[in-house]
Short mmCIF file of C-alpha atoms and ligand atoms in Angstrom, two decimals:
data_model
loop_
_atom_site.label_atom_id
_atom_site.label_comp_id
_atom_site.label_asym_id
_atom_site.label_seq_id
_atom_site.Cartn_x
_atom_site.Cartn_y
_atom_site.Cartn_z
CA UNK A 1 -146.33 -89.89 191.95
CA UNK A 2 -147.22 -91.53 188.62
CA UNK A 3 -145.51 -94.21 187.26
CA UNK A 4 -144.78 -92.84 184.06
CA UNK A 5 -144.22 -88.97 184.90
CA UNK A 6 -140.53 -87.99 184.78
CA UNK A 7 -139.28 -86.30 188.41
CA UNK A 8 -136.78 -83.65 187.71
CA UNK A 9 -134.43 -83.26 190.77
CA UNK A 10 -130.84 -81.47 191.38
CA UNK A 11 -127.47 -82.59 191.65
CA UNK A 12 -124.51 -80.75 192.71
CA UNK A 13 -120.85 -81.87 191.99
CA UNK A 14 -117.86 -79.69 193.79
CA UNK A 15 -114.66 -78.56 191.15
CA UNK A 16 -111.54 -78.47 193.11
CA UNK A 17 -109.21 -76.41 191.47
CA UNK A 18 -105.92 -74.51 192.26
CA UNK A 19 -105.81 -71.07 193.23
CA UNK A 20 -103.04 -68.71 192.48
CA UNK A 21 -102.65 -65.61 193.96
CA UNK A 22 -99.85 -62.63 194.56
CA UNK A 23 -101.45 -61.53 197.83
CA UNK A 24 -101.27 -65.13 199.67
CA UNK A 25 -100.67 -62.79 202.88
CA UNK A 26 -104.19 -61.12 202.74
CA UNK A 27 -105.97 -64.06 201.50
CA UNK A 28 -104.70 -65.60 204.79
CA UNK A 29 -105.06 -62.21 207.14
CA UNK A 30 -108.84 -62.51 205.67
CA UNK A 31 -109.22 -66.14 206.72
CA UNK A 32 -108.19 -65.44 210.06
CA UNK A 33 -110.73 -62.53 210.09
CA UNK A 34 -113.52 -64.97 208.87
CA UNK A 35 -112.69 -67.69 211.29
CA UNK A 36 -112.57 -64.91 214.07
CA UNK A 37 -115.99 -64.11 212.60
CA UNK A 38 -116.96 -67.88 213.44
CA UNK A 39 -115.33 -68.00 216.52
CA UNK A 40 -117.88 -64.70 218.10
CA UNK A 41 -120.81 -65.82 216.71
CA UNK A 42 -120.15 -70.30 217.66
CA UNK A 43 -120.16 -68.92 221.42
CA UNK A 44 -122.90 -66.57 221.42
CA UNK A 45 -125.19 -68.93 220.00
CA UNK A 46 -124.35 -70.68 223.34
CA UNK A 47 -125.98 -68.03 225.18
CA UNK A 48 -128.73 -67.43 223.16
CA UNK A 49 -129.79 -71.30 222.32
CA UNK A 50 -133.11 -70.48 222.06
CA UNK A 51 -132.13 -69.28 218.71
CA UNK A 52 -131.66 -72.75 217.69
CA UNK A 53 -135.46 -73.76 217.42
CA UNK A 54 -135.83 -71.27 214.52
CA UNK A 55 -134.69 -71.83 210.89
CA UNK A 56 -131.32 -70.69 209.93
CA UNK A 57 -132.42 -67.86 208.06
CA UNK A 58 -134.27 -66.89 210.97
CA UNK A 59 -131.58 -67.73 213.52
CA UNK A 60 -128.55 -65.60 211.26
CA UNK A 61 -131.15 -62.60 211.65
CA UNK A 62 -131.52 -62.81 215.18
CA UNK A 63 -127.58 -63.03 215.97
CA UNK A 64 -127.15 -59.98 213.35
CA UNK A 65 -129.61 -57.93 215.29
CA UNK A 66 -128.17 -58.45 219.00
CA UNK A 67 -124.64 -57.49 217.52
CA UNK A 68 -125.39 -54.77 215.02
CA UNK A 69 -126.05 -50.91 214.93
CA UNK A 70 -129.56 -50.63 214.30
CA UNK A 71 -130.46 -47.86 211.28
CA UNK A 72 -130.56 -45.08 213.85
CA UNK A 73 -127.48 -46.05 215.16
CA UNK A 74 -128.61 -47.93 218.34
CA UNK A 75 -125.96 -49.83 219.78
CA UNK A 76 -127.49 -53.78 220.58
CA UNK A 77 -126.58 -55.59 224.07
CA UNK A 78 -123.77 -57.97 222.07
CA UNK A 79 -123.14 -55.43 219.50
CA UNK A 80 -119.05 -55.59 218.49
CA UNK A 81 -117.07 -53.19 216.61
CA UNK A 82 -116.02 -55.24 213.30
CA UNK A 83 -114.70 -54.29 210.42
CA UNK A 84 -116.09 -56.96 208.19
CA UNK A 85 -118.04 -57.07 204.52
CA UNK A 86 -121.48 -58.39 205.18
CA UNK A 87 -120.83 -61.40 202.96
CA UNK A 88 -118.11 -62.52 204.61
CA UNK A 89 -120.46 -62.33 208.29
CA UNK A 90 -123.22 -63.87 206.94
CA UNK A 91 -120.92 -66.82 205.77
CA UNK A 92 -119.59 -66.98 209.28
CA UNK A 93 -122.61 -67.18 211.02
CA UNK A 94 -124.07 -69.72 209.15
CA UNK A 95 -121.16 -71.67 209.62
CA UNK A 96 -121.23 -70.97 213.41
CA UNK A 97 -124.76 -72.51 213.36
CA UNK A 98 -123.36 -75.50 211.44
CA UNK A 99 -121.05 -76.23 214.11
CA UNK A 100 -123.65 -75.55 216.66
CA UNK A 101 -126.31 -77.87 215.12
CA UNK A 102 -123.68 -80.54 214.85
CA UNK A 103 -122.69 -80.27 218.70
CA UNK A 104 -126.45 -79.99 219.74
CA UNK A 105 -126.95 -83.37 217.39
CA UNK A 106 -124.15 -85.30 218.84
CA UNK A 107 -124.94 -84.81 222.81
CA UNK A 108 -128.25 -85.87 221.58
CA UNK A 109 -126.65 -88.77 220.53
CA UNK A 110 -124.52 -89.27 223.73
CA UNK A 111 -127.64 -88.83 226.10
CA UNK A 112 -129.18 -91.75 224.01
CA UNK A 113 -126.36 -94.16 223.64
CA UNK A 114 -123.96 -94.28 226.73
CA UNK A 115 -121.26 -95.56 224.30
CA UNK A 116 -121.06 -92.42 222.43
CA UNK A 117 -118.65 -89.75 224.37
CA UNK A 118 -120.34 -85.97 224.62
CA UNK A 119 -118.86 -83.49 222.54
CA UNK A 120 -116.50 -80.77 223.49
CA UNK A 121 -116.98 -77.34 222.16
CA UNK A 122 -115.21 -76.14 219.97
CA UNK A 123 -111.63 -74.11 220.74
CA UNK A 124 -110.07 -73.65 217.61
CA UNK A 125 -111.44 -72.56 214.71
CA UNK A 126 -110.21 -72.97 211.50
CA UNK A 127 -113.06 -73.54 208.75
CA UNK A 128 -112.45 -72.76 205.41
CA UNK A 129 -113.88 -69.53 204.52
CA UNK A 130 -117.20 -69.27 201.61
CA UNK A 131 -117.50 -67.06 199.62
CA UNK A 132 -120.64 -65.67 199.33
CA UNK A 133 -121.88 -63.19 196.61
CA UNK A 134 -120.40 -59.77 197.53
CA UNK A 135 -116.97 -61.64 198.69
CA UNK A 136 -115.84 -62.94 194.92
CA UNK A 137 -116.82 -61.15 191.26
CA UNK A 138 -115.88 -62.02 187.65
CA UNK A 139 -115.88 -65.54 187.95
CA UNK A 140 -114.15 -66.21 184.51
CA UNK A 141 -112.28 -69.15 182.69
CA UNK A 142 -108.93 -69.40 184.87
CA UNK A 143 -109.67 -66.36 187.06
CA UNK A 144 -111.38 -65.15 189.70
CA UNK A 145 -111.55 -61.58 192.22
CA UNK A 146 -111.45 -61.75 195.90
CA UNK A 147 -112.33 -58.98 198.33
CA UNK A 148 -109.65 -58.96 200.73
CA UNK A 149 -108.37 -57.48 203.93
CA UNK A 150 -105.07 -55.76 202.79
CA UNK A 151 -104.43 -54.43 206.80
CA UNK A 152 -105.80 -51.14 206.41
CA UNK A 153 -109.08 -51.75 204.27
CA UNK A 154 -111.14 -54.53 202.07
CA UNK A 155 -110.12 -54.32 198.56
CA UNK A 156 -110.51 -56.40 195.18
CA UNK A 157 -107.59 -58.69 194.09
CA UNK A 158 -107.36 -60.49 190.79
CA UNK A 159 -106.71 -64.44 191.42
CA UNK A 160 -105.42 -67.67 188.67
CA UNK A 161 -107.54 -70.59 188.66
CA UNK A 162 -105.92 -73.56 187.17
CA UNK A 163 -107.59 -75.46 184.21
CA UNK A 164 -110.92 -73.88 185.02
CA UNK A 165 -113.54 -73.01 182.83
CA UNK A 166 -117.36 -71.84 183.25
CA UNK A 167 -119.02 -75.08 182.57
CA UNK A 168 -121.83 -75.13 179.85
CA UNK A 169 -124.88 -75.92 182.03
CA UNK A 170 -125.15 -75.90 185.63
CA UNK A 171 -125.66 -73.14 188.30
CA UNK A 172 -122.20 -72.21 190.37
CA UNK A 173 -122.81 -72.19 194.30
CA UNK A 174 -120.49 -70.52 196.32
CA UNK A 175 -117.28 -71.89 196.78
CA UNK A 176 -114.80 -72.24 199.34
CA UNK A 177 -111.41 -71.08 200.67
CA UNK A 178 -109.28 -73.94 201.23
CA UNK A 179 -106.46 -73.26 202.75
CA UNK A 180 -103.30 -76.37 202.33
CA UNK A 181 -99.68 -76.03 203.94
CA UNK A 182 -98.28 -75.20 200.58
CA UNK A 183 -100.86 -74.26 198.13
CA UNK A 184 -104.74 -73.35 198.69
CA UNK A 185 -107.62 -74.77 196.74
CA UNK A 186 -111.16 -73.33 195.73
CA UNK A 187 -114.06 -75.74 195.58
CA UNK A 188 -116.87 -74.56 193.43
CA UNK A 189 -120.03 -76.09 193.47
CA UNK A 190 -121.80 -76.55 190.49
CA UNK A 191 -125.71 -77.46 190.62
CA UNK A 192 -126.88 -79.30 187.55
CA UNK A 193 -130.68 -79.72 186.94
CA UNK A 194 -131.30 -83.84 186.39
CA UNK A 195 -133.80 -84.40 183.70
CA UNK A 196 -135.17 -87.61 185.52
CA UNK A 197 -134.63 -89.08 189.75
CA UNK A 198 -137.07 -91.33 188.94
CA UNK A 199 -135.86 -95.00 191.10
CA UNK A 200 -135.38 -97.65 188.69
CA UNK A 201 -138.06 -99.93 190.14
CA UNK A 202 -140.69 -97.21 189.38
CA UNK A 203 -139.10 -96.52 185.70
CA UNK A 204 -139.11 -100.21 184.62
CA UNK A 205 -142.57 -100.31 185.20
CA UNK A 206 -143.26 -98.11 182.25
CA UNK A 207 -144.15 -100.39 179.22
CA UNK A 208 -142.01 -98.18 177.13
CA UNK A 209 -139.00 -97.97 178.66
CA UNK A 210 -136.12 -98.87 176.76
CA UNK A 211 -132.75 -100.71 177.58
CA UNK A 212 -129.54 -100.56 176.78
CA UNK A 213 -127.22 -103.53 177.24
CA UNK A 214 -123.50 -103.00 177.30
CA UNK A 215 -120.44 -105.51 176.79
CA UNK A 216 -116.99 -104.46 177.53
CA UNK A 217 -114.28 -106.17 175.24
CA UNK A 218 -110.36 -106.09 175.00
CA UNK A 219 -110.88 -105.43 171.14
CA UNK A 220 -110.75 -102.69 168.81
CA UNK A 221 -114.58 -102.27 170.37
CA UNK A 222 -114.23 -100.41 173.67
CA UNK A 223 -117.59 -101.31 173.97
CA UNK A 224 -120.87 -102.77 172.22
CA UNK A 225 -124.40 -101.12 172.73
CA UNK A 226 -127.93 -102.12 172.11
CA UNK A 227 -130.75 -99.87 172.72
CA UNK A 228 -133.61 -102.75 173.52
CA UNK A 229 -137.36 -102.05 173.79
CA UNK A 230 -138.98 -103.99 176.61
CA UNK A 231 -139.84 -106.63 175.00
CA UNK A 232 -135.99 -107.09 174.00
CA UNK A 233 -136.43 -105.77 170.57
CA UNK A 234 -133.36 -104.50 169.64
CA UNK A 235 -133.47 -100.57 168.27
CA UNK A 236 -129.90 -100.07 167.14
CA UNK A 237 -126.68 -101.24 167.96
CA UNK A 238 -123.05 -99.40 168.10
CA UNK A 239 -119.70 -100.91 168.38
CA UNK A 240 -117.33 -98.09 170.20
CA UNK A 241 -114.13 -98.71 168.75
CA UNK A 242 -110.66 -97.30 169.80
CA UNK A 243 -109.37 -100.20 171.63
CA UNK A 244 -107.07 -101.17 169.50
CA UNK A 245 -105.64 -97.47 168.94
CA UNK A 246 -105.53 -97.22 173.20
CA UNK A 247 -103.65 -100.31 173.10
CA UNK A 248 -100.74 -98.96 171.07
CA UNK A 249 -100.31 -95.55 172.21
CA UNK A 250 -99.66 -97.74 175.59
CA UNK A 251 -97.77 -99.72 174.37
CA UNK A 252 -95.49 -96.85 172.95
CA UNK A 253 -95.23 -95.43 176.02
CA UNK A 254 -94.87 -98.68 178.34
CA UNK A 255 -91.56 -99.36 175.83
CA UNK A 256 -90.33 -96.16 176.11
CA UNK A 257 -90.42 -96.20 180.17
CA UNK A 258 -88.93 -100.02 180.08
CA UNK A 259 -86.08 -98.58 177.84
CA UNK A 260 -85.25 -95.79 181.03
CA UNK A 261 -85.41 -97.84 183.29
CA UNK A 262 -82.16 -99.35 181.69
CA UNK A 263 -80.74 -95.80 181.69
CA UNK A 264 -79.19 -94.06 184.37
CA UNK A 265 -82.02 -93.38 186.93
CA UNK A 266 -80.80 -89.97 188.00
CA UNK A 267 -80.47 -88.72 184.28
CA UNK A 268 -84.24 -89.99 183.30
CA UNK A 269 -86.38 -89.53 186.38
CA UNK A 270 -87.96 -85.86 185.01
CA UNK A 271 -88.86 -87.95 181.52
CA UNK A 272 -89.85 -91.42 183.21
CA UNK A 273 -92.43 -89.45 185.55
CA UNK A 274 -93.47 -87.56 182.72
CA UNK A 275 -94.26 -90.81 180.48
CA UNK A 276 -96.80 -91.75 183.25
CA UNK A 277 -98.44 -88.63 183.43
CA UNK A 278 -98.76 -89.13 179.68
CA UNK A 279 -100.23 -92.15 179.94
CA UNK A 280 -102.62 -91.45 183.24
CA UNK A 281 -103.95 -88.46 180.11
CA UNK A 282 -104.51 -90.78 177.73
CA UNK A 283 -106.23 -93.35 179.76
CA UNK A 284 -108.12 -90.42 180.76
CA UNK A 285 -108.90 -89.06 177.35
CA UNK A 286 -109.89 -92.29 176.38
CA UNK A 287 -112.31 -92.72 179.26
CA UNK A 288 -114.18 -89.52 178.61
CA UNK A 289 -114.74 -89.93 174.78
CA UNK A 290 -115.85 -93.67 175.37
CA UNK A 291 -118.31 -92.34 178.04
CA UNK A 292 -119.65 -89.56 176.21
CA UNK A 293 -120.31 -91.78 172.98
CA UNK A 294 -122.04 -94.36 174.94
CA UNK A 295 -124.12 -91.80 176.49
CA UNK A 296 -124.78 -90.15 173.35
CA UNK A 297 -126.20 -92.94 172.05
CA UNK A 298 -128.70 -93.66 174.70
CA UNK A 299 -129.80 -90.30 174.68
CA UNK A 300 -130.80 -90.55 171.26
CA UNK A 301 -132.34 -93.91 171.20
CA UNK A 302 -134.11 -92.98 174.63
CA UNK A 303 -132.70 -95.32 176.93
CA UNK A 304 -133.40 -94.72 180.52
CA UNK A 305 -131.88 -97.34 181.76
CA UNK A 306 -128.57 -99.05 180.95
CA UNK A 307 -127.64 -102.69 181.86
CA UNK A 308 -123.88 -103.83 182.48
CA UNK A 309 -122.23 -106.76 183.79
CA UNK A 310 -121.32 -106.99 187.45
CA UNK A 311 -117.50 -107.39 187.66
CA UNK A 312 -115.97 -106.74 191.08
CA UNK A 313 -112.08 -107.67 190.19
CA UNK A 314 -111.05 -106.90 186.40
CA UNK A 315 -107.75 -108.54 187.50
CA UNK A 316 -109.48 -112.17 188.75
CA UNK A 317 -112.30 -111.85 186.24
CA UNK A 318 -109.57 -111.61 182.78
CA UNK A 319 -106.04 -111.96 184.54
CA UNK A 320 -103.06 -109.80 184.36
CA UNK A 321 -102.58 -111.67 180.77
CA UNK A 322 -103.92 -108.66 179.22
CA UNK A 323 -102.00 -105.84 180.73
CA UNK A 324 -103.58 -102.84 183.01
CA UNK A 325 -103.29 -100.70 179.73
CA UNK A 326 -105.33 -102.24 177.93
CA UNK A 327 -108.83 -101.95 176.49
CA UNK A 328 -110.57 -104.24 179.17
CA UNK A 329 -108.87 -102.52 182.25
CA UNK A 330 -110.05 -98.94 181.15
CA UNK A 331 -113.84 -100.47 182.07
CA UNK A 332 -113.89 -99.66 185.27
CA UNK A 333 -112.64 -95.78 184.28
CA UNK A 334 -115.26 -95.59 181.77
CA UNK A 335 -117.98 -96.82 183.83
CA UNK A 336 -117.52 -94.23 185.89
CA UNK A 337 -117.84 -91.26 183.90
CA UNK A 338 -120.16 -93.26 181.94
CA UNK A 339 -122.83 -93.21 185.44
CA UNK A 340 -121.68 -89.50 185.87
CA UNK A 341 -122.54 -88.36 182.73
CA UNK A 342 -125.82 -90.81 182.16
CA UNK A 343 -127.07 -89.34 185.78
CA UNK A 344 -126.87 -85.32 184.60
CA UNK A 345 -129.27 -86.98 181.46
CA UNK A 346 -131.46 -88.76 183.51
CA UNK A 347 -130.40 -92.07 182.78
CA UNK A 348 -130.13 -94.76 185.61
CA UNK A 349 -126.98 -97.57 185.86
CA UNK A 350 -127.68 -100.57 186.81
CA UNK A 351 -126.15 -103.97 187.06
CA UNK A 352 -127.03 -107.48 186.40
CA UNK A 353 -125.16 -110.48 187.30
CA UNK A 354 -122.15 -111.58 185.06
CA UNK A 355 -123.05 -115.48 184.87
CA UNK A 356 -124.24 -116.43 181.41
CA UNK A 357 -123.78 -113.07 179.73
CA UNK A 358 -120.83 -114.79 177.51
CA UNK A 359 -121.07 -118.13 176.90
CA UNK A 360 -125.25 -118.62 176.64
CA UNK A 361 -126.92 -117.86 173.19
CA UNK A 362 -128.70 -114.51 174.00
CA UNK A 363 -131.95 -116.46 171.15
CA UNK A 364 -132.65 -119.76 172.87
CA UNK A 365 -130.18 -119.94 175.60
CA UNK A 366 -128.56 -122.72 174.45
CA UNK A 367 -124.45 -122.90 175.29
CA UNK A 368 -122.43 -120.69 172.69
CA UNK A 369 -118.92 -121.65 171.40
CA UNK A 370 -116.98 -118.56 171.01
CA UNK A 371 -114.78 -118.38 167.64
CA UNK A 372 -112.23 -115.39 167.84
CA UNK A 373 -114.52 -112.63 167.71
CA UNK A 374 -118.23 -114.82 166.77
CA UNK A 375 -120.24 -117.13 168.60
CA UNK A 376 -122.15 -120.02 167.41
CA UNK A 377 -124.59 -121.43 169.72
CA UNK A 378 -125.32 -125.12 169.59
CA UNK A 379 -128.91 -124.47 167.46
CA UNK A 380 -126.43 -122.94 164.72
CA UNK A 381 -127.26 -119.37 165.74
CA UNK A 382 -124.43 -117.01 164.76
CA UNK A 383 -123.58 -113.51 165.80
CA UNK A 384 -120.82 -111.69 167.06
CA UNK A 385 -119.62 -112.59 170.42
CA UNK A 386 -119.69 -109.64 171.87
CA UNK A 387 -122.93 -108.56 170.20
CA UNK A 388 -124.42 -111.79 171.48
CA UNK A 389 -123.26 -110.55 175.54
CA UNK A 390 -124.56 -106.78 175.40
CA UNK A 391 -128.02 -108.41 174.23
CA UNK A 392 -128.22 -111.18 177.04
CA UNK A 393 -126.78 -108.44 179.44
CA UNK A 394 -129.63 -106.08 178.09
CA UNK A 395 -131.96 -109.09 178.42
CA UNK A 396 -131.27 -110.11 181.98
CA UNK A 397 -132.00 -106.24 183.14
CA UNK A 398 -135.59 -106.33 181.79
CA UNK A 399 -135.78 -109.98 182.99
CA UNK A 400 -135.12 -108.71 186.08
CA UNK A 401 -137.47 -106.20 186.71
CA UNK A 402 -140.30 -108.91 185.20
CA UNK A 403 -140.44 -107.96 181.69
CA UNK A 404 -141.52 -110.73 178.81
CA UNK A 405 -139.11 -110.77 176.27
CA UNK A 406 -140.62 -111.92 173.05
CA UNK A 407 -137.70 -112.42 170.36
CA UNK A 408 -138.62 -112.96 166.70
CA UNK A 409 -135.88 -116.01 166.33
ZN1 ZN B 501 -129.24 -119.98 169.82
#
């Protein structure tokens, strides 16, 4: 590979949403079909192993010919009469040689290490069913249409998906039958194209590659950006504010739940559960718009890499002085979306190590006093104090990965 050419790859997240339907009987009649379906196909690939050195392409076409008519109507040695959509087989059987690999691999793993137990085969089946093309049409915001078994023949039903919509980008994979107690779930896999995989070791060697250096404060700034060239040049800088605004629509709601808890329980409950769903949506909100800003702005200063502090315990690091509600504690929320949303734009998340990002003068190095919300190092250079830690946090990344910084002080 060359150093400085850009590797696209793929990356596939999985939406879990809720699935409402009228016809909960034949969405379960069909998942008994399907795991029937599983259940046939899991034992004959025990008899015919040999079908296990091909690919599984190879290996579904096999098992479909030794239990399926032929076009002239040839009945096959295995063939069974089955009433079942050809989707909804072909799912099975490739789930059947899932199950099979996986057995194969782990009294593999047995022979080789006497501490590992052989595996049983399978008895029970109940894998949730996918839904390949042919099983599932009009794939909309909030709905869906299932081809079910209704006891007499396979028909389409109209489904609700909660708070779903079509994302913008991305292709959707088939997604799954999940089947709870109480309620039943649809995964849907979404594959997103990633503009750059490149590792970080191999983009930092690029002469151009730019930086950006985060601080996280319990301010009105959320957060402080610099977009650094390699030489630690800075390009621009944003402060992302909001803090302070986060901090009172808390605090609003944190007063509200205190004054409840004074109340009757039993008369408040359905309100004081409600207040922290409120304030789980705000955090939330909060989290994504933060995210998206900062990624915003690397995308269009061309970072490729961005630089934070390592932090493992918010609560040791600034102490529950501050509150979990506050600016400082949404970080960790922020960060990540922030790597989620960075990844799908090819940008990498790293860490550096949080000594010295504060209290050293980002210029000289010197030891910084910190003033409210400016710094003064002991050479008289002033900036802002958080300004001063995105820059040494930005600096310590290209440091890292053996880059001269050359400041003009
Ligand atoms: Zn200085």
């Amino acid at each position: 590979m060359e150093e400085n050419e850009k590797k696209v790859g793929f990356y596939t997240t999985t939406r879990k949403v809720r699935l409402y339907t009228n016809n909960l009987e034949y969405l379960k009649i069909t998942n008994e079909i399907y795991n029937e379906t599983v259940e046939k196909y899991y034992n004959l690939l025990f008899e015919n192993t040999q079908f296990l050195e091909l690919s599984n392409q190879n290996c579904l076409r096999e098992l479909e010919k030794i239990t399926i008519k032929s076009k002239t109507g040839e009945k096959p040695k295995d063939y069974f009469e089955q009433n079942v959509p050809l989707y909804l087989r072909r799912a099975a059987i490739n789930e059947a040689i899932g199950q099979v690999r996986t057995y194969f691999g782990l009294l593999e793993n047995s022979k080789k290490n006497k501490n590992i137990k052989p595996p049983s085969k399978a008895t029970r089946f109940n894998s949730s069913m996918t839904l390949y093309k042919g099983m599932y049409r009009n794939l909309a915001d909030g709905k869906i249409e299932l081809k079910l078994f209704d006891g007499n023949d396979w028909k389409w039903f109209g489904a609700k998906l909660k708070d779903w919509q079509i994302p913008e980008e991305g292709e959707i994979l088939s997604p799954t039958v999940v089947m709870k107690k109480d309620y039943v779930m649809l995964h849907i896999p979404i594959k997103q194209r990633i503009e750059d995989v490149t590792p970080i070791k191999y983009r930092m060697k690029d002469e151009n590659i730019r930086v950006c250096g985060i601080a996280f404060s319990n301010s009105d700034k959320f957060a402080i950006c610099v977009a650094l060239q390699s030489t630690g040049k800075l390009v621009k800088c944003i402060f992302v504010p909001g803090g302070d605004e986060y901090k009172n629509r808390t605090k609003q709601i944190l007063g509200r739940i205190k004054k409840h808890r004074q109340k009757n329980w039993s008369y408040a409950e359905k309100d004081h559960k409600n207040y922290w769903i409120k304030l789980k949506n705000i955090s939330e909100h909060y989290a994504h718009e933060i995210s998206r800003k900062i990624v915003d702005f690397c995308v269009e200063n061309k970072v490729q890499v961005i630089s934070i502090a390592e932090i493992k315990d918010i609560n040791e690091h600034f102490g529950k002085r501050v509150g979990i509600y506050s600016p400082i504690f949404l970080r960790k929320k922020i960060i990540e979306y922030m790597k989620y949303k960075a990844f799908k734009e090819g940008i990498i998340v790293t860490t550096v190590r949080s000594n010295y990002t504060g209290n050293r003068c980002y210029k000289c190095r010197s030891i910084v006093k910190r003033n409210g919300l400016k710094s003064v190092c002991e050479k008289g250079h002033q900036a802002d104090y958080f300004f001063n830690t995105a820059m040494n946090i930005g600096i310590m990344c290209l440091k890292k990965f053996g880059k001269k910084i050359k400041l003009e002080i």
